[in-house]
Short mmCIF file of C-alpha atoms in Angstrom, two decimals:
data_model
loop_
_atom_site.label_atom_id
_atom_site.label_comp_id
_atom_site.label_asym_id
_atom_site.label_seq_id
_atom_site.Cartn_x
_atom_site.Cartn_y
_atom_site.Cartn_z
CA UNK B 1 -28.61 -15.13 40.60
CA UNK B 2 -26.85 -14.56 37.46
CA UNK B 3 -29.34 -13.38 35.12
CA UNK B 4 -27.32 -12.08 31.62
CA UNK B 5 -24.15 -13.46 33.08
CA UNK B 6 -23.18 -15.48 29.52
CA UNK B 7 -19.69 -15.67 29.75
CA UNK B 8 -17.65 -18.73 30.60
CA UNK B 9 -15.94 -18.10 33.59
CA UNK B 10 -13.79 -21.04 33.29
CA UNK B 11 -13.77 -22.09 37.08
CA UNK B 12 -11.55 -19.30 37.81
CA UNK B 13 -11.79 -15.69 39.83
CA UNK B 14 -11.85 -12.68 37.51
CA UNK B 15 -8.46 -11.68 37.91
CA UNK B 16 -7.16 -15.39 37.87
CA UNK B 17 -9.27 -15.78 34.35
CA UNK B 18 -8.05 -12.14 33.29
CA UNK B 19 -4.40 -12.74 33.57
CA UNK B 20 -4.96 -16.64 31.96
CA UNK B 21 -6.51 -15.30 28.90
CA UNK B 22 -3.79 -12.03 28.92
CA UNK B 23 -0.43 -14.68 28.76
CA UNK B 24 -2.48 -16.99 26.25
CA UNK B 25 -3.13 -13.81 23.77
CA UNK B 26 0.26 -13.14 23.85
CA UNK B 27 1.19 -16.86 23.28
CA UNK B 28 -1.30 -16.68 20.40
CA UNK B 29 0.29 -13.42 18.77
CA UNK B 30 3.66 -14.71 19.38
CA UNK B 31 3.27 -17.94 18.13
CA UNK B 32 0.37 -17.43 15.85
CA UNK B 33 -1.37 -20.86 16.77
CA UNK B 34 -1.39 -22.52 20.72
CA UNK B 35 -3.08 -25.53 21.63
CA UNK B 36 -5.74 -25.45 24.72
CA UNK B 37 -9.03 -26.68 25.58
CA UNK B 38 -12.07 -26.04 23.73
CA UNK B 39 -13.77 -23.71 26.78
CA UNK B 40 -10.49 -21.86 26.65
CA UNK B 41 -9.83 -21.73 22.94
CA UNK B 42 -13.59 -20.12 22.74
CA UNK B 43 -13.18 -17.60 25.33
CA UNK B 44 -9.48 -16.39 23.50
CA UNK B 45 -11.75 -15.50 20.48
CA UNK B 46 -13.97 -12.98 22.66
CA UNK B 47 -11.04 -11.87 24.43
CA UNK B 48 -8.70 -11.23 21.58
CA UNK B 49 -10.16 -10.30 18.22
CA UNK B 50 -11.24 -6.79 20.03
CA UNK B 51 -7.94 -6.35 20.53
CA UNK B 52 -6.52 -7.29 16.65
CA UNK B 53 -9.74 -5.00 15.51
CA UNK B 54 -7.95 -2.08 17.54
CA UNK B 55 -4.49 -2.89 16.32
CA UNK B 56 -5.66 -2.08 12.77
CA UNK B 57 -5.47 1.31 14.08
CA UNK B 58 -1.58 2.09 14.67
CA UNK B 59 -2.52 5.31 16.69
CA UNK B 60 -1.09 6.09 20.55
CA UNK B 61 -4.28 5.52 22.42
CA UNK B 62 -4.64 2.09 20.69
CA UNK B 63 -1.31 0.91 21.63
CA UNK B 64 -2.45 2.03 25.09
CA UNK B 65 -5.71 0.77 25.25
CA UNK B 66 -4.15 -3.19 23.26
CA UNK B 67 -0.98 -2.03 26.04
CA UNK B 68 -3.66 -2.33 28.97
CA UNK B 69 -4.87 -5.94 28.30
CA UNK B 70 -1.47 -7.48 27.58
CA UNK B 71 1.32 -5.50 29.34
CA UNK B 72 3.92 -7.00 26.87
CA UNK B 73 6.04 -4.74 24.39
CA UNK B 74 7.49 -7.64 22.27
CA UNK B 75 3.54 -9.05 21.78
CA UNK B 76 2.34 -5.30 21.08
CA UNK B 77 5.57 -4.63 18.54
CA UNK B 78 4.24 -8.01 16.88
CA UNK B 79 0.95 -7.28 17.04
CA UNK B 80 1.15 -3.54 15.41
CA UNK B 81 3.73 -4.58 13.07
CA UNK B 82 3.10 -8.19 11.13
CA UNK B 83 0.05 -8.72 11.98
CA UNK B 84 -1.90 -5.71 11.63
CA UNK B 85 -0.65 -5.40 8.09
CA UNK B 86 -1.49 -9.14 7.26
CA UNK B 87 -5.43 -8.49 9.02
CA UNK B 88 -5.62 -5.24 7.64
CA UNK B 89 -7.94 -5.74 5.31
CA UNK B 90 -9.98 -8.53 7.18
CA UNK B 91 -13.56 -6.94 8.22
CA UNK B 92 -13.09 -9.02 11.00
CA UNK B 93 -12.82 -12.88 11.61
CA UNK B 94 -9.31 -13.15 12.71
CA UNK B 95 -8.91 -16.09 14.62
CA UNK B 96 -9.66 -19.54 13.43
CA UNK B 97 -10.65 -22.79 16.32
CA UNK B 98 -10.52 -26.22 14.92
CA UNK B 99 -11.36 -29.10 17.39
CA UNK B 100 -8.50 -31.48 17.86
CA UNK B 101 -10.69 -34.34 19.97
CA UNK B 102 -10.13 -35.38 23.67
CA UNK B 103 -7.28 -35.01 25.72
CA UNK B 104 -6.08 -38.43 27.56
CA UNK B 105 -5.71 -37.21 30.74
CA UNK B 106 -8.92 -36.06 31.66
CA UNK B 107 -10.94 -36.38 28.24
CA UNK B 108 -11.02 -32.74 27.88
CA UNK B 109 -12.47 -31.52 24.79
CA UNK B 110 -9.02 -30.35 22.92
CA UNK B 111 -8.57 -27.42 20.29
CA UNK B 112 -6.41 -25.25 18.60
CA UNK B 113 -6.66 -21.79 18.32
CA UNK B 114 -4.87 -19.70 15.31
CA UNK B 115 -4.45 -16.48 13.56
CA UNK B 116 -6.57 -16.95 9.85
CA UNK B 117 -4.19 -14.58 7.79
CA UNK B 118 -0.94 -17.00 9.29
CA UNK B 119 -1.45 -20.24 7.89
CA UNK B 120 0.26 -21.73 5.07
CA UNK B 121 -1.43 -24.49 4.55
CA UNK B 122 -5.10 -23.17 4.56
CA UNK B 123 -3.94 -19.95 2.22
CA UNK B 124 -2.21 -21.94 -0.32
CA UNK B 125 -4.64 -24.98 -0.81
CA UNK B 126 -6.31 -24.95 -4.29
CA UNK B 127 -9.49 -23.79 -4.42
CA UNK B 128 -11.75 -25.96 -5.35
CA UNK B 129 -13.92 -25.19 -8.96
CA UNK B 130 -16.51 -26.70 -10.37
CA UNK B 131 -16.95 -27.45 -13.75
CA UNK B 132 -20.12 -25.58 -15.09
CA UNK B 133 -22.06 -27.78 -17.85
CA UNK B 134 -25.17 -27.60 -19.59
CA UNK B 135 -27.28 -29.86 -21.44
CA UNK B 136 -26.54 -30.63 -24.88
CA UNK B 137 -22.94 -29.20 -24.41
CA UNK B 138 -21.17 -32.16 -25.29
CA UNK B 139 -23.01 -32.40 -28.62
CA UNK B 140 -22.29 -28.76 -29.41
CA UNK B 141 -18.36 -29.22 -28.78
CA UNK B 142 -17.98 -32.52 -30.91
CA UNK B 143 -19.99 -30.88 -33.72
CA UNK B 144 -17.45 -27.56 -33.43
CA UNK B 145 -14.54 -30.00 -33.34
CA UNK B 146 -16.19 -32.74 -36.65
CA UNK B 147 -16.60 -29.01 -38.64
CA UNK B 148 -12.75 -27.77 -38.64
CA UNK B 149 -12.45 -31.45 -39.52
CA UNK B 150 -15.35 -31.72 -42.40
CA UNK B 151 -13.70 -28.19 -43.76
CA UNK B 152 -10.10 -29.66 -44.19
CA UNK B 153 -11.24 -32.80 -46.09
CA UNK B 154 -12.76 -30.63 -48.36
CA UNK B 155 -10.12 -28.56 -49.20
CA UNK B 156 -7.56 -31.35 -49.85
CA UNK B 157 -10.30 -32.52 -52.81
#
């Protein structure tokens, strides 16, 4: 039975799915964004945004405990260093997975997964405002701009 068992294994043994999600954390802190399937993308979220929540924390036992789930110095220097100071401020919400479509292969549901703080293109796009109106606000603003107007007339008399 696997009562509470929620999740995805991913067709894989545990150590098999362990190590798979261990090298594609440290492609994802390396590279910031990595392209996968959807069921793979989705399980990288659980697997590493406990570990950039810990990172926020530059102590010893963190770098242990991030040190134990990766077993990469060049991903943990990356990870305490740029990245911690770019997320340090996020309450959480650290990774971003947009759907790509279906691979052609095999029609595999296709994502990508990325670091929110890390790209360009979503931090610099305008942010979209809306104009606030009100009724009768068009009347009020050509009677303000007719009354400099009226006022000048007068004056050259």
């Amino acid at each position: 039975m696997r009562h509470g068992k929620k999740f995805n294994h991913l067709s894989r043994t545990a150590d098999h799915r362990q190590a798979m999600l261990a090298n594609m954390a440290i492609s994802l802190i390396m590279h910031k964004r990595i392209t996968t399937t959807l069921a793979k993308a989705k399980a990288l979220k659980k697997y590493v945004e406990p570990l950039l929540t810990r990172c926020k924390d530059d102590s010893t036992n963190s770098r242990r405990v991030v040190f134990r789930y990766l077993q990469n110095k060049e991903a943990l220097k990356e990870l305490f260093g740029p990245v911690a100071q770019k997320i340090g401020d996020r309450p959480g919400g650290y990774t971003r997975v947009i759907k790509l479509g279906h691979r052609l292969g095999d029609a595999a549901p296709t994502a990508f997964i990325e670091l929110v703080d890390f790209d360009e293109n979503m931090s610099k796009a305008p942010k979209a405002t809306t104009k606030r109106t009100r009724r009768g606000g068009k009347k009020k603003a050509e009677a303000a701009a007719e009354a400099p107007a009226a006022e000048e007339a007068k004056a050259e008399e």
